[in-house]
């Protein structure tokens, strides 16, 4: 895969992630629903798109293309070359590895703390009467609730994950690069997301509600079923 294809593949992944966020994950921590109220406004979508575009536009020229990949390589080298002399010494490599290990250890400690908090929260949810213990009836109620939740999550798994986001983004990419110059400008990027937003905003009021996201998910599943059926019969 050449450098242009790699850069556009990264852009496709971001476009796909944004589309999935609009259709499926409006209230996620990294999604566009900034106030976590369950709705995604056009302003929230635009702000989120700006953050994502800036993350990919490594050289800040307002375009996503092969030059950004080279700029990211230069940035990674600069992080290693701490004294800026154009060469990376063994000491600089060792310092970088030590810094990475320290950050990883910190993240592991944070995850362990969060796991412990979740364990406490799960027990508290089981112990619905606050007695300090869990009865058989409480366990049965929890099992039924988990079963129902798994069914709902199963309906939402379509197009989740990195591979699904990339596939969705590649489809959007063909329409985003309006002039076919193998680069995506901010205007093209915004236009691609606006088309996705408009498709989900069924009543056109500038806000995608939970009900509209559900409808978008169902429409997405139907389109994927149709494509699978076409591939099988083709």
Short mmCIF file of C-alpha atoms in Angstrom, two decimals:
data_model
loop_
_atom_site.label_atom_id
_atom_site.label_comp_id
_atom_site.label_asym_id
_atom_site.label_seq_id
_atom_site.Cartn_x
_atom_site.Cartn_y
_atom_site.Cartn_z
CA UNK A 1 0.00 0.00 0.00
CA UNK A 2 1.52 3.35 -1.00
CA UNK A 3 1.80 6.43 1.20
CA UNK A 4 -1.27 8.11 -0.30
CA UNK A 5 -3.38 5.02 0.30
CA UNK A 6 -2.15 4.77 3.88
CA UNK A 7 -3.05 8.38 4.61
CA UNK A 8 -6.48 8.08 3.06
CA UNK A 9 -7.03 4.82 4.93
CA UNK A 10 -6.42 6.70 8.18
CA UNK A 11 -8.82 9.40 7.04
CA UNK A 12 -11.37 6.73 6.18
CA UNK A 13 -11.09 5.25 9.66
CA UNK A 14 -11.81 8.64 11.24
CA UNK A 15 -14.74 9.27 8.90
CA UNK A 16 -16.09 5.82 9.74
CA UNK A 17 -15.61 6.40 13.45
CA UNK A 18 -17.46 9.69 13.21
CA UNK A 19 -20.29 8.10 11.26
CA UNK A 20 -20.55 5.27 13.78
CA UNK A 21 -20.56 7.81 16.60
CA UNK A 22 -23.45 9.68 15.02
CA UNK A 23 -25.46 6.54 14.35
CA UNK A 24 -24.53 4.43 17.36
CA UNK A 25 -22.40 6.03 20.05
CA UNK A 26 -23.71 9.55 20.51
CA UNK A 27 -23.21 9.45 24.27
CA UNK A 28 -19.85 7.69 24.47
CA UNK A 29 -16.94 9.34 26.25
CA UNK A 30 -15.11 10.08 22.99
CA UNK A 31 -18.21 10.68 20.89
CA UNK A 32 -19.72 13.92 19.65
CA UNK A 33 -22.36 14.20 22.43
CA UNK A 34 -20.33 16.68 24.49
CA UNK A 35 -22.95 17.28 27.20
CA UNK A 36 -23.86 13.56 27.38
CA UNK A 37 -27.58 14.28 27.19
CA UNK A 38 -28.26 11.49 24.70
CA UNK A 39 -28.70 13.88 21.75
CA UNK A 40 -26.17 15.02 19.14
CA UNK A 41 -26.61 18.53 17.82
CA UNK A 42 -25.11 19.84 14.59
CA UNK A 43 -22.85 22.12 16.66
CA UNK A 44 -21.56 19.12 18.65
CA UNK A 45 -20.97 17.18 15.44
CA UNK A 46 -19.05 20.09 13.90
CA UNK A 47 -16.86 20.54 16.99
CA UNK A 48 -16.15 16.82 17.16
CA UNK A 49 -15.29 16.73 13.45
CA UNK A 50 -12.88 19.63 13.93
CA UNK A 51 -11.05 17.77 16.70
CA UNK A 52 -10.75 14.63 14.61
CA UNK A 53 -9.61 16.48 11.49
CA UNK A 54 -6.94 18.37 13.41
CA UNK A 55 -5.66 15.09 14.86
CA UNK A 56 -5.07 13.71 11.36
CA UNK A 57 -3.90 16.93 9.71
CA UNK A 58 -0.39 16.56 11.10
CA UNK A 59 1.19 19.34 9.05
CA UNK A 60 -1.72 21.73 9.57
CA UNK A 61 -2.22 22.52 5.89
CA UNK A 62 -5.97 21.88 5.95
CA UNK A 63 -5.71 18.71 3.84
CA UNK A 64 -5.51 15.00 4.66
CA UNK A 65 -3.00 13.47 2.25
CA UNK A 66 0.35 11.71 1.99
CA UNK A 67 2.18 14.74 3.40
CA UNK A 68 0.48 14.20 6.76
CA UNK A 69 1.96 10.74 7.05
CA UNK A 70 5.45 12.16 6.54
CA UNK A 71 4.73 14.89 9.08
CA UNK A 72 3.66 12.31 11.66
CA UNK A 73 6.90 10.38 11.06
CA UNK A 74 8.87 13.57 11.64
CA UNK A 75 6.91 14.28 14.83
CA UNK A 76 7.62 10.77 16.16
CA UNK A 77 11.33 11.21 15.43
CA UNK A 78 11.36 14.61 17.13
CA UNK A 79 9.86 13.08 20.28
CA UNK A 80 12.80 10.66 20.38
CA UNK A 81 15.43 13.26 19.47
CA UNK A 82 15.03 15.24 22.68
CA UNK A 83 18.12 17.43 22.16
CA UNK A 84 17.13 18.24 18.57
CA UNK A 85 20.53 17.41 17.04
CA UNK A 86 19.03 15.31 14.25
CA UNK A 87 20.15 11.97 15.70
CA UNK A 88 18.68 9.60 18.27
CA UNK A 89 21.19 8.24 20.75
CA UNK A 90 20.94 5.07 22.81
CA UNK A 91 20.36 7.22 25.90
CA UNK A 92 17.42 8.99 24.21
CA UNK A 93 15.92 5.64 23.18
CA UNK A 94 16.31 4.31 26.73
CA UNK A 95 14.70 7.45 28.16
CA UNK A 96 11.80 7.13 25.74
CA UNK A 97 11.26 3.48 26.67
CA UNK A 98 11.41 4.33 30.37
CA UNK A 99 8.84 7.08 29.85
CA UNK A 100 6.55 4.69 27.97
CA UNK A 101 6.88 2.06 30.70
CA UNK A 102 6.03 4.64 33.36
CA UNK A 103 2.95 5.75 31.44
CA UNK A 104 1.85 2.15 30.93
CA UNK A 105 2.27 1.43 34.64
CA UNK A 106 0.20 4.51 35.45
CA UNK A 107 -2.55 3.41 33.05
CA UNK A 108 -2.55 -0.09 34.54
CA UNK A 109 -2.92 1.35 38.03
CA UNK A 110 -5.80 3.55 36.85
CA UNK A 111 -7.52 0.58 35.19
CA UNK A 112 -7.11 -1.51 38.34
CA UNK A 113 -8.67 1.27 40.41
CA UNK A 114 -11.57 1.55 37.98
CA UNK A 115 -12.08 -2.22 38.00
CA UNK A 116 -12.34 -2.17 41.78
CA UNK A 117 -14.85 0.68 41.60
CA UNK A 118 -16.90 -1.25 39.05
CA UNK A 119 -16.86 -4.36 41.27
CA UNK A 120 -18.25 -2.33 44.15
CA UNK A 121 -20.86 -0.75 41.89
CA UNK A 122 -21.91 -4.15 40.49
CA UNK A 123 -22.35 -5.56 43.98
CA UNK A 124 -24.37 -2.54 45.05
CA UNK A 125 -26.64 -3.01 42.02
CA UNK A 126 -27.14 -6.67 42.95
CA UNK A 127 -27.87 -5.86 46.59
CA UNK A 128 -31.04 -3.97 45.77
CA UNK A 129 -32.34 -3.93 49.34
CA UNK A 130 -29.02 -2.70 50.78
CA UNK A 131 -28.74 -5.59 53.24
CA UNK A 132 -25.03 -6.15 52.59
CA UNK A 133 -25.72 -9.54 50.98
CA UNK A 134 -27.31 -10.83 47.79
CA UNK A 135 -30.34 -13.10 47.96
CA UNK A 136 -31.38 -15.72 45.40
CA UNK A 137 -34.19 -13.46 44.19
CA UNK A 138 -31.76 -10.59 43.67
CA UNK A 139 -29.42 -12.87 41.71
CA UNK A 140 -32.28 -14.06 39.51
CA UNK A 141 -33.37 -10.49 38.82
CA UNK A 142 -29.79 -9.58 37.89
CA UNK A 143 -29.53 -12.55 35.50
CA UNK A 144 -32.72 -11.53 33.76
CA UNK A 145 -31.51 -7.94 33.43
CA UNK A 146 -28.16 -9.10 32.01
CA UNK A 147 -29.90 -11.36 29.50
CA UNK A 148 -32.04 -8.47 28.29
CA UNK A 149 -29.03 -6.17 28.08
CA UNK A 150 -27.05 -8.74 26.07
CA UNK A 151 -29.87 -8.95 23.58
CA UNK A 152 -29.86 -5.18 23.14
CA UNK A 153 -26.08 -5.09 22.79
CA UNK A 154 -26.21 -7.84 20.20
CA UNK A 155 -28.49 -5.68 18.07
CA UNK A 156 -25.95 -2.85 18.32
CA UNK A 157 -22.79 -4.77 17.41
CA UNK A 158 -23.17 -4.27 13.67
CA UNK A 159 -20.33 -2.10 12.30
CA UNK A 160 -18.62 -1.78 15.71
CA UNK A 161 -14.86 -1.77 16.08
CA UNK A 162 -11.91 -0.67 14.01
CA UNK A 163 -12.63 -2.92 11.01
CA UNK A 164 -16.28 -1.87 10.83
CA UNK A 165 -15.36 1.79 11.17
CA UNK A 166 -12.77 1.50 8.41
CA UNK A 167 -15.25 -0.20 6.04
CA UNK A 168 -17.86 2.49 6.71
CA UNK A 169 -15.24 5.19 6.33
CA UNK A 170 -13.95 3.84 3.02
CA UNK A 171 -17.48 4.03 1.65
CA UNK A 172 -17.75 7.63 2.85
CA UNK A 173 -14.28 8.38 1.51
CA UNK A 174 -15.29 7.88 -2.11
CA UNK A 175 -17.88 10.62 -1.72
CA UNK A 176 -15.72 12.84 0.51
CA UNK A 177 -12.91 13.32 -2.03
CA UNK A 178 -15.19 15.32 -4.29
CA UNK A 179 -12.52 16.45 -6.77
CA UNK A 180 -10.71 13.08 -6.88
CA UNK A 181 -7.30 14.56 -6.04
CA UNK A 182 -6.45 11.87 -3.44
CA UNK A 183 -6.70 14.41 -0.63
CA UNK A 184 -9.52 15.45 1.69
CA UNK A 185 -9.91 19.09 2.63
CA UNK A 186 -11.70 20.23 5.78
CA UNK A 187 -14.63 21.32 3.61
CA UNK A 188 -14.86 17.86 2.03
CA UNK A 189 -14.51 16.21 5.43
CA UNK A 190 -17.28 18.37 6.91
CA UNK A 191 -19.52 17.78 3.89
CA UNK A 192 -19.19 14.00 4.23
CA UNK A 193 -20.17 14.12 7.90
CA UNK A 194 -22.98 16.59 7.21
CA UNK A 195 -24.48 14.13 4.72
CA UNK A 196 -24.31 11.41 7.38
CA UNK A 197 -25.79 13.77 9.97
CA UNK A 198 -28.67 14.74 7.66
CA UNK A 199 -29.40 11.08 6.98
CA UNK A 200 -29.74 10.38 10.72
CA UNK A 201 -31.57 13.65 11.55
CA UNK A 202 -34.89 12.38 10.22
CA UNK A 203 -36.99 15.40 11.20
CA UNK A 204 -34.33 17.93 10.12
CA UNK A 205 -34.37 19.87 13.39
CA UNK A 206 -30.58 19.91 13.75
CA UNK A 207 -30.47 17.33 16.55
CA UNK A 208 -30.10 13.55 16.35
CA UNK A 209 -32.13 12.01 19.17
CA UNK A 210 -31.83 8.53 20.65
CA UNK A 211 -34.88 7.47 18.63
CA UNK A 212 -33.30 8.76 15.42
CA UNK A 213 -30.05 6.95 16.23
CA UNK A 214 -32.03 3.74 16.72
CA UNK A 215 -33.71 4.25 13.35
CA UNK A 216 -30.29 4.91 11.77
CA UNK A 217 -28.92 1.69 13.29
CA UNK A 218 -31.82 -0.31 11.91
CA UNK A 219 -31.40 1.26 8.47
CA UNK A 220 -27.67 0.50 8.60
CA UNK A 221 -28.33 -3.14 9.48
CA UNK A 222 -30.76 -3.45 6.58
CA UNK A 223 -28.23 -1.99 4.15
CA UNK A 224 -25.56 -4.40 5.37
CA UNK A 225 -27.94 -7.35 5.01
CA UNK A 226 -28.73 -6.29 1.46
CA UNK A 227 -25.04 -5.99 0.61
CA UNK A 228 -24.28 -9.43 2.09
CA UNK A 229 -27.16 -10.96 0.15
CA UNK A 230 -25.93 -9.30 -3.04
CA UNK A 231 -22.41 -10.67 -2.51
CA UNK A 232 -23.71 -14.18 -1.87
CA UNK A 233 -25.86 -14.22 -5.00
CA UNK A 234 -23.35 -12.35 -7.17
#
